[in-house]
Coordinates of C-alpha atoms in Angstrom, one line a residue:
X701 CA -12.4 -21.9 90.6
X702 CA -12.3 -25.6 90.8
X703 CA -8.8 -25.9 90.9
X704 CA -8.5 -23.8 94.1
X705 CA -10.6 -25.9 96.0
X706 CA -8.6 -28.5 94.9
X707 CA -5.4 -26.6 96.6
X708 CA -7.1 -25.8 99.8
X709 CA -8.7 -29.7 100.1
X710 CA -5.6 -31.3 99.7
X711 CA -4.0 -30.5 103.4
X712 CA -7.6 -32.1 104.8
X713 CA -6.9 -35.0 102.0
X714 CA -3.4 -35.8 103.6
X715 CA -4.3 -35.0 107.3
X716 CA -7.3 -37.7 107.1
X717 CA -4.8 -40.4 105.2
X718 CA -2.3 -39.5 107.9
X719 CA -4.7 -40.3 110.7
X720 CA -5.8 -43.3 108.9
X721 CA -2.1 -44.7 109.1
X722 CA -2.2 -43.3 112.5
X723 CA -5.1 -46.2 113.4
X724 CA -3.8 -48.6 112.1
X725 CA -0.4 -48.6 113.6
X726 CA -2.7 -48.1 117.1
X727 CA -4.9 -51.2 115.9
X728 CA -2.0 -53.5 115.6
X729 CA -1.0 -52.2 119.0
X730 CA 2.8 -50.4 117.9
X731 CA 3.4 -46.6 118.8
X732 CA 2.3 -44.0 116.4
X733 CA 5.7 -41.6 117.6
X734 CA 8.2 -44.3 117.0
X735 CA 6.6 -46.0 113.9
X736 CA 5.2 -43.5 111.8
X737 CA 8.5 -41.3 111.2
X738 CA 9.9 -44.8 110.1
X739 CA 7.4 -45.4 107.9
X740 CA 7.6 -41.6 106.4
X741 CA 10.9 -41.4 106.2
X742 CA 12.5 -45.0 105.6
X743 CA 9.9 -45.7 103.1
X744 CA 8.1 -42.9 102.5
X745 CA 4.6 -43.8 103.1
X746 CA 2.3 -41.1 103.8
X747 CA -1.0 -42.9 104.0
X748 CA -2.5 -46.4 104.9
X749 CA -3.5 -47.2 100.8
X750 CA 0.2 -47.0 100.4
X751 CA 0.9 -50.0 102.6
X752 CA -0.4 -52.5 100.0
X753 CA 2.7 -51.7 97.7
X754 CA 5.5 -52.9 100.9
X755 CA 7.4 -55.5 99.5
X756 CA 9.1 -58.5 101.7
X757 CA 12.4 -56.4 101.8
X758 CA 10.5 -52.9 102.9
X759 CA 8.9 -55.6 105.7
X760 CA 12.3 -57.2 106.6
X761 CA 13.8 -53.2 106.8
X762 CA 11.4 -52.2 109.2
X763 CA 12.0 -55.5 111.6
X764 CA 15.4 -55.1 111.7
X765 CA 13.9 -51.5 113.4
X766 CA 12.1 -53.6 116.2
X767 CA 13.1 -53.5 119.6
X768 CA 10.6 -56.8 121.0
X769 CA 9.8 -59.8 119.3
X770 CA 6.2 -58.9 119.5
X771 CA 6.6 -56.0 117.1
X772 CA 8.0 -57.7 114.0
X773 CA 4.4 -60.2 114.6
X774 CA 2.4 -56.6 114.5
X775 CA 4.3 -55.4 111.7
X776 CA 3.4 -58.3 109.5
X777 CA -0.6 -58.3 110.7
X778 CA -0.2 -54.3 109.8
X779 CA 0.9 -55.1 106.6
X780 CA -1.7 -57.9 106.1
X781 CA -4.5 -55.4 107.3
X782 CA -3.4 -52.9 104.0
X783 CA -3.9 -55.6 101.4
X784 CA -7.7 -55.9 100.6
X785 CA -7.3 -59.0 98.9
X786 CA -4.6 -61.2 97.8
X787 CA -4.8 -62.6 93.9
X788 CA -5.1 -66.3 95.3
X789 CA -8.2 -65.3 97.3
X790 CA -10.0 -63.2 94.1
X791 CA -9.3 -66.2 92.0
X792 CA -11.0 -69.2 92.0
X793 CA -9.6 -72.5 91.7
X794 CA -10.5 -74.7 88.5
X795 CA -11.9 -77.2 91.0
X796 CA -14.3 -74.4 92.2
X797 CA -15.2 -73.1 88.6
X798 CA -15.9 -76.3 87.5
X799 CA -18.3 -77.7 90.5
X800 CA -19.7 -73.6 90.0
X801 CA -20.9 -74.4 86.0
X802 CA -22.1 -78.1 87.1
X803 CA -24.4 -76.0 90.3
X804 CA -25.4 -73.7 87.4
X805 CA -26.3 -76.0 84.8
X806 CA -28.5 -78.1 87.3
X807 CA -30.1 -75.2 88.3
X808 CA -31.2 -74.2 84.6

């Protein structure tokens, strides 16, 4: 029985990451009929988590696609919006750990 509520939650599943995608194409201000088909069928990315695995060369596919200058600028911000985090940010610098353990140590 679990398995067939699986079946019948997975349209809902897609439609909701579709929609997601959706917003964020309208967030960065380029148009959900022209875009999204490019997306879906030039890269084939269904939903806005898949964004974060576009590479420079998926990016530089889809501004060769642009018709305004404007658009490649959105593109990038659109593709900066689906990365949570980069590594550089997560990690701190040795600098930072270092001054961290001295602010701990004084504290103890």
């Amino acid at each position: 029985m679990a398995t067939a509520k699986c079946f019948t939650d997975e349209p809902q599943l897609q439609s909701r990451r579709k929609h997601n995608l959706q917003e964020m194409l309208t967030e960065v201000g380029l148009s959900v009929d022209y875009w999204l088909p490019k997306l879906q069928e030039d890269l084939g990315v269904t939903s806005a988590q898949a964004l974060q695995y576009l590479d420079r060369n998926d990016l530089q596919k889809l501004k060769s696609q642009t018709t305004h200058t404007w658009e490649k600028r959105a593109l990038e911000k659109l593709l900066d919006f689906s990365q949570p985090n980069s590594v550089a940010e997560l990690q701190e610098t040795p600098r930072e750990m270092k001054k961290n353990r001295q602010r701990q140590a004084g504290q103890a």
